[in-house]
């Protein structure tokens, strides 16, 4: 069982022991869900030490999410960037997940908390394969959920807003309760959107297709995979897609910081392609995992190194 507790968190502008970083019950975000977050990973590097993967891109999205919900982060981009590196170093866990979170603190309890303080913290914890090691190797079983992604004008669909995840959790619980691993969600027009916490790719005749960014989160792994696929000579199309395209596909896979690059072997009880991880998915996985471990110099810019005193793998 994973431990979500590590010795330190970064809160109110500096490192703090985990036990001292507390919030009170009048925290506005706890009641109404207007907060923002990021999920980022650090990986042990093959040459030693650790590095945070695409840290600046995650922080740029965090900044965008803050603007989208109209809050002012209490810490600067540079302070948050340095805080992220300091936290990985302080906790001494080379391969970990980082959670940046901003929330509205206590003050008024009504729906216009304009003067409540905005609080910010970074946590880290060891996190292995989000959908399991077997899922990463052999693929996961998915079901299209009865819950649809919010209409773009119902919330801010490009922002990682904490409250948006009620929709994801309902979908995930629905399909896991039926024995599947992950939920696939459609948008309000019935087109393919994404999974509860991952973007989707469909492969046919070596062409990769991924749903357009309408009500879909602009995933950083989606972007990473698009760049890797282009570099490997694959064509990548972003387009409106129907759910049945998955049944005509050679391969389907999902991407996300947590799920990394996970093959989909079955959708709605039908096997996809050969019913296991396909060759294009494996090709992309192989490059992705080499890139995050710092083995490919052409992707070195994606890594922000952290020197660890005593590196522990996880
Ligand atoms: C709804 C949703 N879609 C897609 C993703 C994948 O995004 P990323 O690759 O930036 O982690 C995530 C995870 O952050 C997510 O929560």
Coordinates of C-alpha atoms and ligand atoms in Angstrom, one line a residue:
X1 CA 0.0 0.0 0.0
X2 CA 1.3 3.4 -1.0
X3 CA 2.1 5.9 1.7
X4 CA 0.9 9.4 0.8
X5 CA 2.7 10.9 3.8
X6 CA 6.3 12.0 3.3
X7 CA 8.4 14.0 5.8
X8 CA 7.9 17.4 4.2
X9 CA 5.4 19.5 2.2
X10 CA 6.0 22.9 0.8
X11 CA 3.4 25.3 2.1
X12 CA 3.1 29.1 2.7
X13 CA 6.3 29.7 0.9
X14 CA 8.6 27.1 2.4
X15 CA 9.2 23.5 3.5
X16 CA 7.3 22.3 6.5
X17 CA 7.0 19.0 8.3
X18 CA 4.0 17.1 7.0
X19 CA 2.3 17.1 10.4
X20 CA 2.5 20.9 10.8
X21 CA 0.8 21.6 7.4
X22 CA -2.9 21.7 8.4
X23 CA -6.0 23.6 7.2
X24 CA -9.2 24.4 9.0
X25 CA -12.8 23.3 8.4
X26 CA -13.9 26.8 7.1
X27 CA -11.6 26.3 4.1
X28 CA -13.8 27.5 1.2
X29 CA -12.6 25.0 -1.3
X30 CA -13.4 22.1 1.0
X31 CA -17.1 23.2 0.7
X32 CA -17.5 24.2 -2.9
X33 CA -14.6 22.7 -4.9
X34 CA -13.1 25.9 -6.4
X35 CA -9.4 25.1 -6.3
X36 CA -6.8 24.2 -8.9
X37 CA -4.1 21.6 -9.0
X38 CA -1.3 19.9 -11.0
X39 CA 0.0 16.4 -11.1
X40 CA 3.7 16.1 -12.1
X41 CA 6.2 13.3 -11.8
X42 CA 9.9 13.1 -10.9
X43 CA 11.9 10.1 -12.0
X44 CA 15.1 8.6 -10.9
X45 CA 17.6 9.3 -13.7
X46 CA 19.7 6.5 -15.2
X47 CA 22.8 8.6 -14.7
X48 CA 21.9 9.2 -11.0
X49 CA 19.8 11.7 -9.1
X50 CA 16.3 12.7 -10.0
X51 CA 14.5 15.0 -12.4
X52 CA 11.1 16.5 -12.5
X53 CA 9.5 15.9 -15.9
X54 CA 8.1 18.9 -17.8
X55 CA 8.0 21.0 -14.6
X56 CA 7.7 24.4 -16.4
X57 CA 4.9 23.1 -18.6
X58 CA 3.0 21.9 -15.6
X59 CA 3.5 25.3 -13.8
X60 CA 2.5 27.1 -16.9
X61 CA -0.8 25.1 -16.9
X62 CA -1.2 25.9 -13.2
X63 CA -0.9 29.6 -14.0
X64 CA -3.5 29.2 -16.7
X65 CA -5.8 27.4 -14.4
X66 CA -5.4 30.2 -11.8
X67 CA -6.4 32.8 -14.4
X68 CA -9.3 30.6 -15.6
X69 CA -10.9 30.6 -12.1
X70 CA -9.7 34.1 -11.4
X71 CA -7.5 33.6 -8.4
X72 CA -4.0 35.0 -7.8
X73 CA -1.5 32.5 -6.6
X74 CA 0.3 33.7 -3.4
X75 CA 3.7 32.5 -4.6
X76 CA 5.6 33.5 -7.8
X77 CA 6.3 31.1 -10.6
X78 CA 10.0 31.0 -9.7
X79 CA 9.3 30.3 -6.0
X80 CA 6.9 27.5 -6.9
X81 CA 9.5 26.1 -9.3
X82 CA 12.3 26.2 -6.7
X83 CA 9.9 24.9 -4.0
X84 CA 9.1 21.8 -6.3
X85 CA 12.8 21.0 -6.6
X86 CA 13.5 21.6 -2.9
X87 CA 10.6 19.3 -1.9
X88 CA 11.9 16.4 -4.0
X89 CA 15.3 16.9 -2.5
X90 CA 14.0 17.2 1.1
X91 CA 11.9 14.1 0.9
X92 CA 14.8 12.2 -0.8
X93 CA 12.5 10.1 -3.0
X94 CA 13.9 10.0 -6.6
X95 CA 10.8 8.6 -8.2
X96 CA 7.7 10.4 -6.9
X97 CA 4.5 12.2 -7.9
X98 CA 4.2 15.9 -7.1
X99 CA 0.9 17.5 -6.3
X100 CA 0.7 21.3 -6.6
X101 CA -2.6 22.6 -5.1
X102 CA -4.1 26.1 -4.7
X103 CA -7.2 26.6 -2.7
X104 CA -9.4 29.3 -1.2
X105 CA -8.9 29.6 2.5
X106 CA -11.3 30.6 5.2
X107 CA -13.1 33.9 5.3
X108 CA -16.7 34.3 4.0
X109 CA -18.6 31.1 3.4
X110 CA -20.9 32.5 0.7
X111 CA -20.3 31.9 -3.0
X112 CA -18.3 35.1 -3.6
X113 CA -15.2 34.6 -1.6
X114 CA -13.4 37.6 -3.1
X115 CA -11.3 38.5 0.0
X116 CA -10.6 35.0 1.3
X117 CA -6.8 34.2 1.2
X118 CA -5.5 32.0 -1.6
X119 CA -3.3 29.2 -0.2
X120 CA -0.8 27.1 -2.0
X121 CA 1.0 23.8 -1.2
X122 CA 3.1 21.2 -2.9
X123 CA 3.1 17.6 -1.7
X124 CA 5.0 14.6 -3.0
X125 CA 4.5 10.9 -2.6
X126 CA 5.8 7.7 -4.1
X127 CA 3.4 6.5 -6.8
X128 CA 3.9 3.4 -9.0
X129 CA 2.0 2.5 -12.2
X130 CA -1.4 4.2 -11.7
X131 CA -3.4 1.5 -13.5
X132 CA -1.1 -1.3 -12.3
X133 CA 2.0 -2.9 -13.7
X134 CA 0.1 -5.5 -15.7
X135 CA -2.1 -2.7 -17.2
X136 CA 1.0 -0.8 -18.3
X137 CA 2.4 -3.9 -19.9
X138 CA -0.6 -5.7 -21.3
X139 CA -3.3 -3.1 -21.4
X140 CA -6.4 -2.2 -19.4
X141 CA -10.1 -2.8 -19.8
X142 CA -12.3 0.3 -20.3
X143 CA -15.9 1.1 -20.5
X144 CA -17.7 4.1 -21.9
X145 CA -19.3 5.8 -18.9
X146 CA -22.8 7.1 -18.7
X147 CA -21.4 10.3 -17.3
X148 CA -20.4 12.8 -19.9
X149 CA -17.7 15.4 -19.8
X150 CA -19.0 18.9 -18.9
X151 CA -20.1 21.2 -21.7
X152 CA -17.3 23.7 -22.2
X153 CA -19.4 26.6 -20.9
X154 CA -20.4 24.7 -17.7
X155 CA -17.0 24.9 -16.2
X156 CA -13.4 25.7 -17.3
X157 CA -12.5 22.4 -19.1
X158 CA -8.9 23.3 -19.8
X159 CA -8.2 24.2 -16.2
X160 CA -7.4 21.5 -13.6
X161 CA -10.1 22.6 -11.2
X162 CA -10.6 20.4 -8.1
X163 CA -14.4 20.4 -8.5
X164 CA -14.2 19.2 -12.1
X165 CA -13.0 15.9 -10.7
X166 CA -16.4 15.0 -9.2
X167 CA -17.4 14.2 -12.8
X168 CA -14.3 12.0 -13.2
X169 CA -14.8 10.2 -9.9
X170 CA -18.4 9.4 -10.7
X171 CA -17.4 7.9 -14.0
X172 CA -14.5 6.0 -12.6
X173 CA -16.5 4.6 -9.7
X174 CA -19.3 3.6 -12.1
X175 CA -17.1 1.5 -14.3
X176 CA -14.7 0.1 -11.6
X177 CA -17.9 -1.0 -9.8
X178 CA -18.7 -3.1 -12.9
X179 CA -15.3 -4.7 -13.0
X180 CA -13.5 -2.4 -15.5
X181 CA -10.2 -0.6 -15.0
X182 CA -10.9 2.9 -16.4
X183 CA -13.8 5.0 -17.7
X184 CA -13.9 6.5 -21.2
X185 CA -16.0 9.7 -21.4
X186 CA -17.9 11.3 -24.2
X187 CA -18.6 15.0 -24.6
X188 CA -22.1 16.6 -24.6
X189 CA -22.3 16.1 -28.4
X190 CA -21.5 12.4 -28.0
X191 CA -18.0 12.5 -29.3
X192 CA -15.0 10.8 -27.7
X193 CA -13.4 13.1 -25.1
X194 CA -11.0 11.4 -22.7
X195 CA -10.8 9.1 -19.7
X196 CA -11.4 10.0 -16.1
X197 CA -7.8 11.3 -15.8
X198 CA -6.1 10.5 -19.1
X199 CA -6.2 11.5 -22.7
X200 CA -7.0 9.0 -25.4
X201 CA -5.2 8.0 -28.6
X202 CA -6.5 5.7 -31.3
X203 CA -4.1 4.1 -33.8
X204 CA -5.1 2.8 -37.3
X205 CA -2.7 2.1 -40.1
X206 CA 0.2 3.7 -38.1
X207 CA -1.7 7.0 -37.9
X208 CA -2.5 8.3 -34.4
X209 CA -5.7 10.2 -33.7
X210 CA -6.6 12.0 -30.5
X211 CA -9.8 13.9 -29.7
X212 CA -9.6 17.7 -30.3
X213 CA -9.3 19.9 -27.3
X214 CA -12.9 20.9 -26.8
X215 CA -14.0 19.7 -23.4
X216 CA -10.8 17.8 -23.0
X217 CA -7.8 18.6 -20.7
X218 CA -4.7 19.7 -22.7
X219 CA -2.6 16.9 -21.3
X220 CA 1.1 17.4 -21.1
X221 CA 1.7 13.7 -21.7
X222 CA -0.6 14.0 -24.7
X223 CA 1.7 16.7 -26.0
X224 CA 4.8 14.6 -25.1
X225 CA 3.5 11.6 -27.0
X226 CA 2.6 13.8 -29.9
X227 CA 6.1 15.1 -30.1
X228 CA 7.6 11.6 -29.7
X229 CA 5.3 10.2 -32.3
X230 CA 6.3 12.9 -34.8
X231 CA 9.9 12.3 -34.1
X232 CA 9.4 8.6 -34.8
X233 CA 7.8 9.4 -38.1
X234 CA 4.1 8.8 -37.2
X235 CA 1.4 11.2 -38.3
X236 CA -0.7 12.5 -35.5
X237 CA -4.2 14.0 -36.0
X238 CA -6.3 16.0 -33.5
X239 CA -9.9 15.7 -34.5
X240 CA -13.5 15.1 -33.6
X241 CA -13.8 11.4 -33.0
X242 CA -16.7 9.0 -32.5
X243 CA -16.7 6.2 -30.0
X244 CA -17.0 3.5 -32.6
X245 CA -13.6 4.5 -34.1
X246 CA -12.1 2.5 -31.2
X247 CA -13.6 -0.7 -32.7
X248 CA -12.0 -0.1 -36.1
X249 CA -8.7 0.7 -34.5
X250 CA -5.5 -1.4 -34.5
X251 CA -4.6 0.0 -31.1
X252 CA -5.9 2.4 -28.4
X253 CA -3.9 3.8 -25.6
X254 CA -4.2 6.5 -22.9
X255 CA -1.8 9.1 -21.7
X256 CA -1.4 11.0 -18.4
X257 CA 1.1 11.9 -15.9
X258 CA -0.2 9.3 -13.5
X259 CA -1.1 6.6 -16.1
X260 CA 2.0 7.5 -18.3
X261 CA 1.4 5.6 -21.6
X262 CA -1.1 2.8 -20.9
X263 CA -2.4 0.4 -23.6
X264 CA -6.2 -0.2 -23.8
X265 CA -6.8 -3.9 -24.6
X266 CA -10.6 -3.9 -24.4
X267 CA -13.5 -1.3 -24.6
X268 CA -17.1 -2.2 -23.8
X269 CA -16.2 -5.9 -23.7
X270 CA -14.7 -5.9 -27.3
X271 CA -11.0 -6.6 -27.8
X272 CA -9.1 -3.8 -29.4
X273 CA -6.8 -5.0 -32.2
X274 CA -5.1 -8.1 -31.0
X275 CA -6.5 -7.6 -27.4
X276 CA -3.1 -6.7 -26.0
X277 CA -0.5 -3.9 -26.1
X278 CA 0.1 -3.1 -29.8
X279 CA 3.4 -2.3 -31.5
X280 CA 2.9 1.4 -32.0
X281 CA 1.9 1.8 -28.3
X282 CA 5.0 -0.2 -27.3
X283 CA 7.2 1.8 -29.5
X284 CA 6.0 5.1 -27.9
X285 CA 6.1 3.6 -24.4
X286 CA 9.8 2.6 -25.0
X287 CA 10.8 6.1 -26.0
X288 CA 8.7 7.8 -23.3
X289 CA 10.2 5.7 -20.6
X290 CA 13.7 6.4 -21.9
X291 CA 13.0 10.1 -22.1
X292 CA 11.7 10.4 -18.5
X293 CA 14.8 8.6 -17.2
X294 CA 17.1 11.0 -19.0
X295 CA 18.4 8.5 -21.5
X296 CA 17.6 10.5 -24.6
X297 CA 19.6 13.8 -25.0
X298 CA 17.1 15.2 -27.5
X299 CA 14.5 15.4 -24.7
X300 CA 16.8 16.7 -22.0
X301 CA 15.0 20.0 -22.0
X302 CA 12.0 18.2 -20.5
X303 CA 13.9 17.4 -17.3
X304 CA 14.6 19.7 -14.3
X305 CA 17.4 17.9 -12.4
X306 CA 17.3 17.5 -8.6
X307 CA 20.5 16.4 -6.8
X308 CA 19.6 13.9 -4.1
X309 CA 21.8 13.2 -1.1
X310 CA 20.8 9.6 -0.8
X311 CA 18.5 8.7 -3.7
X312 CA 15.8 6.2 -3.0
X313 CA 14.0 4.8 -6.0
X314 CA 10.5 5.1 -4.5
Ligands
LIG1 C1 -9.2 14.8 -17.0 C2 -7.7 14.6 -17.4 N1 -7.4 14.4 -18.7 C3 -6.1 14.2 -19.1 C4 -5.1 14.2 -18.1 C5 -3.7 14.0 -18.6 O1 -3.0 15.2 -18.4 P1 -1.4 15.1 -18.2 O2 -0.8 14.3 -19.2 O3 -1.0 16.6 -18.2 O4 -1.2 14.6 -16.8 C6 -5.4 14.4 -16.8 C7 -4.3 14.4 -15.8 O5 -3.8 15.4 -15.4 C8 -6.7 14.6 -16.4 O6 -7.0 14.8 -15.1

